[in-house]
Short mmCIF file of N, CA and C in Angstrom, two decimals:
data_model
loop_
_atom_site.label_atom_id
_atom_site.label_comp_id
_atom_site.label_asym_id
_atom_site.label_seq_id
_atom_site.Cartn_x
_atom_site.Cartn_y
_atom_site.Cartn_z
N ALA A 1 0.85 -1.19 0.00
CA ALA A 1 0.00 0.00 0.00
C ALA A 1 0.88 1.24 0.00
N PRO A 2 0.54 2.22 -0.80
CA PRO A 2 1.36 3.44 -0.83
C PRO A 2 1.03 4.35 0.36
N ALA A 3 1.95 5.24 0.67
CA ALA A 3 1.72 6.24 1.71
C ALA A 3 0.57 7.15 1.28
N PRO A 4 -0.17 7.69 2.23
CA PRO A 4 -1.25 8.62 1.86
C PRO A 4 -0.69 9.81 1.08
N SER A 5 -1.45 10.25 0.08
CA SER A 5 -1.03 11.44 -0.65
C SER A 5 -1.65 12.64 0.04
N GLY A 6 -0.86 13.63 0.33
CA GLY A 6 -1.36 14.83 1.00
C GLY A 6 -1.39 14.66 2.51
N SER A 7 -1.80 15.73 3.19
CA SER A 7 -1.76 15.79 4.65
C SER A 7 -3.06 15.37 5.32
N ASP A 8 -4.12 15.19 4.57
CA ASP A 8 -5.44 14.92 5.14
C ASP A 8 -5.45 13.74 6.11
N ALA A 9 -4.91 12.62 5.71
CA ALA A 9 -4.93 11.42 6.57
C ALA A 9 -4.17 11.67 7.87
N TYR A 10 -3.09 12.39 7.81
CA TYR A 10 -2.29 12.67 9.01
C TYR A 10 -3.03 13.65 9.93
N GLN A 11 -3.73 14.62 9.36
CA GLN A 11 -4.53 15.54 10.18
C GLN A 11 -5.63 14.78 10.91
N ARG A 12 -6.30 13.88 10.20
CA ARG A 12 -7.35 13.07 10.84
C ARG A 12 -6.77 12.16 11.92
N GLU A 13 -5.58 11.64 11.69
CA GLU A 13 -4.90 10.81 12.69
C GLU A 13 -4.63 11.61 13.96
N ARG A 14 -4.18 12.86 13.81
CA ARG A 14 -3.90 13.70 14.98
C ARG A 14 -5.17 13.99 15.78
N VAL A 15 -6.29 14.23 15.09
CA VAL A 15 -7.56 14.44 15.79
C VAL A 15 -7.94 13.18 16.57
N ALA A 16 -7.78 12.03 15.95
CA ALA A 16 -8.10 10.76 16.63
C ALA A 16 -7.18 10.53 17.83
N LEU A 17 -5.92 10.87 17.70
CA LEU A 17 -4.99 10.72 18.83
C LEU A 17 -5.38 11.62 19.99
N ALA A 18 -5.84 12.85 19.69
CA ALA A 18 -6.28 13.77 20.75
C ALA A 18 -7.48 13.19 21.50
N TRP A 19 -8.40 12.59 20.76
CA TRP A 19 -9.56 11.96 21.39
C TRP A 19 -9.11 10.78 22.24
N LEU A 20 -8.22 9.97 21.71
CA LEU A 20 -7.77 8.78 22.43
C LEU A 20 -7.00 9.12 23.70
N LEU A 21 -6.05 10.04 23.61
CA LEU A 21 -5.24 10.37 24.78
C LEU A 21 -5.92 11.36 25.73
N GLY A 22 -6.96 12.04 25.27
CA GLY A 22 -7.70 12.94 26.14
C GLY A 22 -8.86 12.28 26.85
N GLY A 23 -9.33 11.17 26.33
CA GLY A 23 -10.50 10.50 26.89
C GLY A 23 -10.16 9.61 28.06
N PRO A 24 -11.19 9.07 28.70
CA PRO A 24 -10.97 8.21 29.86
C PRO A 24 -10.37 6.86 29.48
N GLY A 25 -9.75 6.24 30.44
CA GLY A 25 -9.18 4.92 30.25
C GLY A 25 -7.73 4.97 29.81
N ALA A 26 -7.14 3.81 29.71
CA ALA A 26 -5.75 3.70 29.29
C ALA A 26 -5.70 3.65 27.77
N PRO A 27 -5.05 4.62 27.13
CA PRO A 27 -4.99 4.60 25.66
C PRO A 27 -4.07 3.48 25.18
N MET A 28 -4.42 2.92 24.02
CA MET A 28 -3.59 1.87 23.44
C MET A 28 -3.13 2.31 22.07
N LEU A 29 -1.82 2.46 21.93
CA LEU A 29 -1.23 2.78 20.63
C LEU A 29 -0.44 1.58 20.15
N TYR A 30 -0.63 1.22 18.90
CA TYR A 30 0.15 0.17 18.28
C TYR A 30 1.38 0.82 17.65
N TYR A 31 2.48 0.11 17.57
CA TYR A 31 3.70 0.75 17.07
C TYR A 31 3.44 1.41 15.72
N GLY A 32 3.93 2.64 15.58
CA GLY A 32 3.73 3.40 14.37
C GLY A 32 2.55 4.35 14.44
N ASP A 33 1.57 4.08 15.34
CA ASP A 33 0.44 5.00 15.48
C ASP A 33 0.90 6.39 15.87
N GLU A 34 1.98 6.48 16.61
CA GLU A 34 2.45 7.78 17.10
C GLU A 34 2.89 8.70 15.98
N TYR A 35 3.17 8.18 14.81
CA TYR A 35 3.54 9.04 13.68
C TYR A 35 2.66 8.83 12.45
N GLY A 36 1.65 7.96 12.55
CA GLY A 36 0.72 7.76 11.44
C GLY A 36 1.19 6.74 10.42
N GLU A 37 1.77 5.66 10.89
CA GLU A 37 2.23 4.60 9.97
C GLU A 37 1.04 4.10 9.16
N TRP A 38 1.27 3.84 7.90
CA TRP A 38 0.23 3.42 6.99
C TRP A 38 0.47 1.99 6.57
N GLY A 39 -0.52 1.38 6.02
CA GLY A 39 -0.41 0.00 5.55
C GLY A 39 -1.65 -0.37 4.76
N GLY A 40 -1.66 -1.59 4.29
CA GLY A 40 -2.79 -2.07 3.48
C GLY A 40 -3.42 -3.26 4.15
N ALA A 41 -4.03 -4.09 3.33
CA ALA A 41 -4.66 -5.31 3.83
C ALA A 41 -3.59 -6.31 4.24
N ASP A 42 -3.93 -7.16 5.15
CA ASP A 42 -3.03 -8.20 5.62
C ASP A 42 -2.52 -9.00 4.42
N PRO A 43 -1.27 -9.28 4.28
CA PRO A 43 -0.18 -9.20 5.23
C PRO A 43 0.60 -7.88 5.18
N ASN A 44 0.12 -6.91 4.42
CA ASN A 44 0.81 -5.62 4.33
C ASN A 44 0.15 -4.59 5.24
N ASN A 45 -0.35 -5.05 6.41
CA ASN A 45 -1.05 -4.13 7.29
C ASN A 45 -0.11 -3.26 8.11
N ARG A 46 1.14 -3.60 8.19
CA ARG A 46 2.13 -2.80 8.92
C ARG A 46 3.51 -3.08 8.36
N VAL A 47 4.24 -2.02 8.11
CA VAL A 47 5.64 -2.19 7.74
C VAL A 47 6.46 -2.11 9.02
N MET A 48 7.74 -2.24 8.92
CA MET A 48 8.59 -2.15 10.10
C MET A 48 8.55 -0.72 10.65
N TRP A 49 8.68 -0.61 11.98
CA TRP A 49 8.71 0.69 12.63
C TRP A 49 9.90 1.48 12.09
N ARG A 50 9.70 2.78 11.91
CA ARG A 50 10.75 3.63 11.38
C ARG A 50 11.08 4.71 12.41
N GLY A 51 12.32 5.06 12.52
CA GLY A 51 12.76 6.09 13.45
C GLY A 51 12.57 7.49 12.90
N ASP A 52 12.82 8.47 13.76
CA ASP A 52 12.60 9.89 13.43
C ASP A 52 13.21 10.32 12.10
N LYS A 53 14.40 9.86 11.79
CA LYS A 53 15.14 10.36 10.63
C LYS A 53 14.58 9.88 9.29
N THR A 54 13.68 8.90 9.32
CA THR A 54 13.14 8.37 8.07
C THR A 54 11.69 8.80 7.84
N LEU A 55 11.17 9.68 8.68
CA LEU A 55 9.76 10.07 8.59
C LEU A 55 9.56 11.26 7.66
N SER A 56 8.41 11.26 6.99
CA SER A 56 8.05 12.40 6.13
C SER A 56 7.71 13.61 7.01
N ALA A 57 7.51 14.76 6.40
CA ALA A 57 7.15 15.96 7.15
C ALA A 57 5.82 15.78 7.89
N ASP A 58 4.83 15.14 7.24
CA ASP A 58 3.55 14.89 7.90
C ASP A 58 3.70 13.92 9.07
N GLU A 59 4.54 12.91 8.89
CA GLU A 59 4.78 11.96 9.97
C GLU A 59 5.52 12.63 11.13
N GLN A 60 6.47 13.50 10.81
CA GLN A 60 7.18 14.25 11.86
C GLN A 60 6.20 15.12 12.64
N ALA A 61 5.28 15.78 11.93
CA ALA A 61 4.29 16.64 12.60
C ALA A 61 3.36 15.81 13.49
N THR A 62 2.99 14.63 13.03
CA THR A 62 2.13 13.76 13.84
C THR A 62 2.87 13.26 15.07
N LEU A 63 4.13 12.90 14.92
CA LEU A 63 4.94 12.47 16.05
C LEU A 63 5.11 13.60 17.07
N ALA A 64 5.38 14.81 16.60
CA ALA A 64 5.52 15.96 17.51
C ALA A 64 4.21 16.21 18.26
N PHE A 65 3.08 16.10 17.56
CA PHE A 65 1.77 16.28 18.18
C PHE A 65 1.53 15.20 19.24
N THR A 66 1.85 13.95 18.92
CA THR A 66 1.67 12.85 19.87
C THR A 66 2.53 13.08 21.11
N ARG A 67 3.73 13.59 20.93
CA ARG A 67 4.59 13.89 22.09
C ARG A 67 3.97 14.97 22.96
N LYS A 68 3.37 16.00 22.35
CA LYS A 68 2.69 17.04 23.14
C LYS A 68 1.50 16.46 23.90
N LEU A 69 0.75 15.58 23.25
CA LEU A 69 -0.37 14.93 23.92
C LEU A 69 0.11 14.12 25.12
N GLY A 70 1.19 13.38 24.93
CA GLY A 70 1.75 12.58 26.01
C GLY A 70 2.24 13.43 27.16
N ALA A 71 2.88 14.56 26.84
CA ALA A 71 3.36 15.47 27.88
C ALA A 71 2.17 16.07 28.66
N ALA A 72 1.10 16.43 27.95
CA ALA A 72 -0.08 16.97 28.62
C ALA A 72 -0.72 15.93 29.52
N ARG A 73 -0.80 14.71 29.04
CA ARG A 73 -1.37 13.62 29.84
C ARG A 73 -0.53 13.37 31.08
N LYS A 74 0.78 13.45 30.94
CA LYS A 74 1.67 13.25 32.09
C LYS A 74 1.54 14.40 33.09
N GLU A 75 1.45 15.63 32.58
CA GLU A 75 1.38 16.82 33.44
C GLU A 75 0.05 16.96 34.16
N LEU A 76 -1.04 16.63 33.50
CA LEU A 76 -2.38 16.89 34.02
C LEU A 76 -3.04 15.60 34.51
N SER A 77 -3.07 15.41 35.81
CA SER A 77 -3.64 14.17 36.34
C SER A 77 -5.11 13.95 35.96
N PRO A 78 -5.93 15.01 35.76
CA PRO A 78 -7.31 14.73 35.34
C PRO A 78 -7.40 13.96 34.03
N LEU A 79 -6.39 14.07 33.18
CA LEU A 79 -6.41 13.32 31.92
C LEU A 79 -6.12 11.83 32.13
N ARG A 80 -5.60 11.48 33.28
CA ARG A 80 -5.24 10.10 33.54
C ARG A 80 -6.23 9.35 34.43
N ARG A 81 -7.06 10.09 35.16
CA ARG A 81 -7.93 9.40 36.11
C ARG A 81 -9.21 10.18 36.36
N ASP A 82 -10.11 9.53 36.98
CA ASP A 82 -11.37 10.08 37.48
C ASP A 82 -12.39 10.35 36.38
N SER A 83 -13.09 11.47 36.42
CA SER A 83 -14.34 11.56 35.67
C SER A 83 -14.25 12.28 34.32
N TYR A 84 -15.21 11.91 33.48
CA TYR A 84 -15.45 12.52 32.18
C TYR A 84 -16.72 13.35 32.32
N VAL A 85 -16.67 14.61 31.91
CA VAL A 85 -17.83 15.49 31.99
C VAL A 85 -18.11 16.04 30.60
N SER A 86 -19.29 15.75 30.08
CA SER A 86 -19.67 16.27 28.77
C SER A 86 -19.88 17.77 28.86
N VAL A 87 -19.30 18.51 27.94
CA VAL A 87 -19.43 19.97 27.92
C VAL A 87 -20.18 20.40 26.66
N LEU A 88 -19.74 19.96 25.50
CA LEU A 88 -20.40 20.31 24.23
C LEU A 88 -20.30 19.11 23.30
N ASN A 89 -21.43 18.50 23.03
CA ASN A 89 -21.44 17.37 22.09
C ASN A 89 -22.63 17.45 21.15
N THR A 90 -23.18 18.65 20.97
CA THR A 90 -24.32 18.83 20.07
C THR A 90 -23.91 19.34 18.70
N ASN A 91 -22.64 19.62 18.53
CA ASN A 91 -22.12 20.12 17.26
C ASN A 91 -21.50 18.94 16.52
N GLU A 92 -21.84 18.79 15.26
CA GLU A 92 -21.35 17.64 14.49
C GLU A 92 -19.83 17.66 14.30
N ASP A 93 -19.24 18.85 14.31
CA ASP A 93 -17.82 18.98 14.02
C ASP A 93 -16.94 19.10 15.26
N VAL A 94 -17.48 19.63 16.35
CA VAL A 94 -16.66 19.94 17.52
C VAL A 94 -17.17 19.18 18.73
N LEU A 95 -16.25 18.61 19.47
CA LEU A 95 -16.53 17.93 20.73
C LEU A 95 -15.70 18.59 21.81
N VAL A 96 -16.33 18.95 22.92
CA VAL A 96 -15.62 19.50 24.07
C VAL A 96 -16.05 18.71 25.29
N PHE A 97 -15.08 18.21 26.03
CA PHE A 97 -15.39 17.52 27.28
C PHE A 97 -14.35 17.89 28.32
N ALA A 98 -14.72 17.69 29.56
CA ALA A 98 -13.80 17.97 30.66
C ALA A 98 -13.39 16.66 31.29
N ARG A 99 -12.19 16.66 31.80
CA ARG A 99 -11.70 15.56 32.63
C ARG A 99 -11.42 16.19 33.99
N LYS A 100 -11.95 15.60 35.06
CA LYS A 100 -11.88 16.21 36.38
C LYS A 100 -11.45 15.17 37.41
N ASP A 101 -10.57 15.59 38.31
CA ASP A 101 -10.22 14.78 39.46
C ASP A 101 -10.09 15.70 40.67
N ALA A 102 -9.60 15.17 41.78
CA ALA A 102 -9.51 15.96 43.02
C ALA A 102 -8.53 17.12 42.90
N THR A 103 -7.58 17.06 41.96
CA THR A 103 -6.58 18.13 41.82
C THR A 103 -7.02 19.25 40.91
N GLY A 104 -8.05 19.03 40.11
CA GLY A 104 -8.49 20.06 39.17
C GLY A 104 -9.18 19.47 37.97
N ALA A 105 -9.15 20.23 36.87
CA ALA A 105 -9.83 19.79 35.66
C ALA A 105 -9.10 20.30 34.43
N ALA A 106 -9.40 19.69 33.32
CA ALA A 106 -8.88 20.11 32.01
C ALA A 106 -9.99 19.94 30.99
N LEU A 107 -10.00 20.81 29.99
CA LEU A 107 -10.94 20.68 28.88
C LEU A 107 -10.20 20.10 27.69
N VAL A 108 -10.85 19.21 26.99
CA VAL A 108 -10.34 18.68 25.73
C VAL A 108 -11.32 19.14 24.66
N ALA A 109 -10.83 19.84 23.66
CA ALA A 109 -11.67 20.34 22.57
C ALA A 109 -11.11 19.80 21.25
N ILE A 110 -11.99 19.25 20.43
CA ILE A 110 -11.58 18.60 19.19
C ILE A 110 -12.46 19.09 18.05
N ASN A 111 -11.82 19.50 16.95
CA ASN A 111 -12.52 19.93 15.74
C ASN A 111 -12.16 18.97 14.61
N LYS A 112 -13.14 18.21 14.13
CA LYS A 112 -12.87 17.27 13.03
C LYS A 112 -13.16 17.88 11.67
N SER A 113 -13.67 19.10 11.66
CA SER A 113 -14.06 19.77 10.42
C SER A 113 -12.85 20.20 9.59
N THR A 114 -13.08 20.45 8.32
CA THR A 114 -12.01 20.94 7.44
C THR A 114 -11.88 22.46 7.49
N GLY A 115 -12.68 23.11 8.31
CA GLY A 115 -12.59 24.56 8.49
C GLY A 115 -12.46 24.90 9.97
N SER A 116 -12.00 26.10 10.27
CA SER A 116 -11.88 26.48 11.67
C SER A 116 -13.28 26.66 12.25
N ARG A 117 -13.40 26.46 13.55
CA ARG A 117 -14.68 26.56 14.24
C ARG A 117 -14.49 27.29 15.56
N THR A 118 -15.48 28.11 15.90
CA THR A 118 -15.53 28.75 17.21
C THR A 118 -16.82 28.31 17.87
N VAL A 119 -16.72 27.79 19.09
CA VAL A 119 -17.89 27.34 19.83
C VAL A 119 -17.90 28.02 21.19
N THR A 120 -19.08 28.21 21.72
CA THR A 120 -19.22 28.69 23.09
C THR A 120 -19.62 27.51 23.94
N ALA A 121 -18.77 27.18 24.88
CA ALA A 121 -19.00 26.03 25.75
C ALA A 121 -19.42 26.50 27.12
N THR A 122 -20.53 25.96 27.62
CA THR A 122 -20.97 26.25 28.98
C THR A 122 -20.34 25.21 29.89
N ILE A 123 -19.49 25.67 30.79
CA ILE A 123 -18.77 24.78 31.68
C ILE A 123 -19.69 24.41 32.84
N PRO A 124 -19.94 23.12 33.07
CA PRO A 124 -20.80 22.72 34.17
C PRO A 124 -20.26 23.23 35.52
N SER A 125 -21.17 23.54 36.40
CA SER A 125 -20.82 24.06 37.72
C SER A 125 -19.86 23.11 38.44
N GLY A 126 -18.85 23.70 39.06
CA GLY A 126 -17.90 22.92 39.84
C GLY A 126 -16.78 22.27 39.05
N VAL A 127 -16.76 22.47 37.74
CA VAL A 127 -15.71 21.85 36.92
C VAL A 127 -14.49 22.76 36.83
N LEU A 128 -14.67 23.98 36.37
CA LEU A 128 -13.57 24.94 36.23
C LEU A 128 -14.02 26.32 36.71
N ALA A 129 -13.18 26.98 37.46
CA ALA A 129 -13.48 28.34 37.90
C ALA A 129 -13.16 29.32 36.77
N ASP A 130 -13.72 30.51 36.88
CA ASP A 130 -13.39 31.56 35.92
C ASP A 130 -11.88 31.82 35.95
N GLY A 131 -11.32 32.10 34.80
CA GLY A 131 -9.89 32.37 34.69
C GLY A 131 -9.39 32.02 33.31
N THR A 132 -8.08 31.96 33.19
CA THR A 132 -7.45 31.68 31.90
C THR A 132 -7.01 30.23 31.82
N LEU A 133 -7.32 29.61 30.71
CA LEU A 133 -6.89 28.25 30.42
C LEU A 133 -5.82 28.30 29.35
N HIS A 134 -4.76 27.55 29.54
CA HIS A 134 -3.65 27.51 28.59
C HIS A 134 -3.72 26.20 27.80
N ASP A 135 -3.51 26.29 26.50
CA ASP A 135 -3.53 25.12 25.64
C ASP A 135 -2.20 24.40 25.71
N ARG A 136 -2.21 23.19 26.20
CA ARG A 136 -0.98 22.39 26.34
C ARG A 136 -0.46 21.89 24.99
N LEU A 137 -1.24 22.10 23.93
CA LEU A 137 -0.79 21.69 22.59
C LEU A 137 -0.24 22.86 21.79
N GLY A 138 -0.16 24.04 22.42
CA GLY A 138 0.47 25.19 21.77
C GLY A 138 -0.48 26.20 21.15
N GLY A 139 -1.78 26.01 21.32
CA GLY A 139 -2.75 26.94 20.75
C GLY A 139 -2.97 28.15 21.66
N LEU A 140 -4.02 28.88 21.35
CA LEU A 140 -4.34 30.11 22.08
C LEU A 140 -4.93 29.83 23.46
N ASP A 141 -4.68 30.77 24.38
CA ASP A 141 -5.32 30.72 25.68
C ASP A 141 -6.81 30.97 25.52
N VAL A 142 -7.59 30.48 26.47
CA VAL A 142 -9.04 30.64 26.48
C VAL A 142 -9.46 31.16 27.84
N SER A 143 -10.35 32.12 27.86
CA SER A 143 -10.86 32.67 29.11
C SER A 143 -12.19 32.03 29.46
N VAL A 144 -12.33 31.66 30.73
CA VAL A 144 -13.60 31.19 31.25
C VAL A 144 -14.17 32.33 32.08
N SER A 145 -15.36 32.76 31.72
CA SER A 145 -16.00 33.87 32.42
C SER A 145 -17.48 33.57 32.57
N GLY A 146 -17.97 33.63 33.79
CA GLY A 146 -19.37 33.34 34.03
C GLY A 146 -19.75 31.93 33.66
N GLY A 147 -18.80 31.01 33.76
CA GLY A 147 -19.06 29.61 33.43
C GLY A 147 -19.14 29.32 31.95
N SER A 148 -18.62 30.23 31.12
CA SER A 148 -18.68 30.07 29.68
C SER A 148 -17.31 30.32 29.07
N ALA A 149 -17.00 29.60 28.02
CA ALA A 149 -15.72 29.77 27.32
C ALA A 149 -15.96 29.75 25.82
N SER A 150 -15.35 30.70 25.12
CA SER A 150 -15.39 30.72 23.67
C SER A 150 -14.09 30.09 23.17
N ILE A 151 -14.22 28.99 22.46
CA ILE A 151 -13.05 28.21 22.03
C ILE A 151 -12.98 28.23 20.50
N THR A 152 -11.86 28.67 19.98
CA THR A 152 -11.62 28.67 18.54
C THR A 152 -10.59 27.61 18.21
N LEU A 153 -10.94 26.75 17.27
CA LEU A 153 -10.06 25.66 16.86
C LEU A 153 -9.83 25.75 15.36
N ASN A 154 -8.59 25.56 14.96
CA ASN A 154 -8.28 25.47 13.53
C ASN A 154 -8.89 24.21 12.95
N ALA A 155 -8.87 24.10 11.64
CA ALA A 155 -9.35 22.91 10.97
C ALA A 155 -8.63 21.68 11.47
N ARG A 156 -9.37 20.61 11.68
CA ARG A 156 -8.81 19.32 12.12
C ARG A 156 -7.72 19.52 13.17
N SER A 157 -8.15 20.06 14.30
CA SER A 157 -7.19 20.32 15.38
C SER A 157 -7.81 20.01 16.72
N ALA A 158 -7.01 20.14 17.75
CA ALA A 158 -7.46 19.88 19.12
C ALA A 158 -6.76 20.83 20.07
N ALA A 159 -7.34 20.94 21.25
CA ALA A 159 -6.73 21.73 22.32
C ALA A 159 -6.94 20.99 23.63
N ILE A 160 -5.94 21.06 24.49
CA ILE A 160 -6.07 20.57 25.85
C ILE A 160 -5.85 21.79 26.74
N LEU A 161 -6.94 22.23 27.36
CA LEU A 161 -6.95 23.50 28.08
C LEU A 161 -7.04 23.27 29.59
N ALA A 162 -6.13 23.90 30.29
CA ALA A 162 -6.11 23.78 31.76
C ALA A 162 -5.48 25.06 32.34
N PRO A 163 -5.83 25.36 33.61
CA PRO A 163 -5.24 26.57 34.25
C PRO A 163 -3.72 26.49 34.30
#
């Protein structure tokens, strides 16, 4: 099977990785998932794992994104344990949920659309106090005011937001 042409498949892979590593439970990555390894039908379903120096630009970007997700998961204990709180799941393109534990909370926002999206998320009471949330994936800060946050996401992107 040939490598995907263009960046679309890698962008979709990054969105899926954000959902997987931001959601509850122990995430399971198969070797090569961290950079978007491609393959075909069995027996060509996986080639040998390749190191950093042999990856395409899209694969390098996916690997860098996966490393940021892993660092956020390591830094923010709510991403590793305790509860899932639905925040916004009525939009076909954007999903926002909170992960909360005794130490605090984090918001995970995912845009699967091919265009940028801005959503207003109503934060459930007791999840996050008013203030500034910083995106652990390198995006823009978001302000929570009056229990509401306006979140802008680029096309096929994600944010992990926490104080």
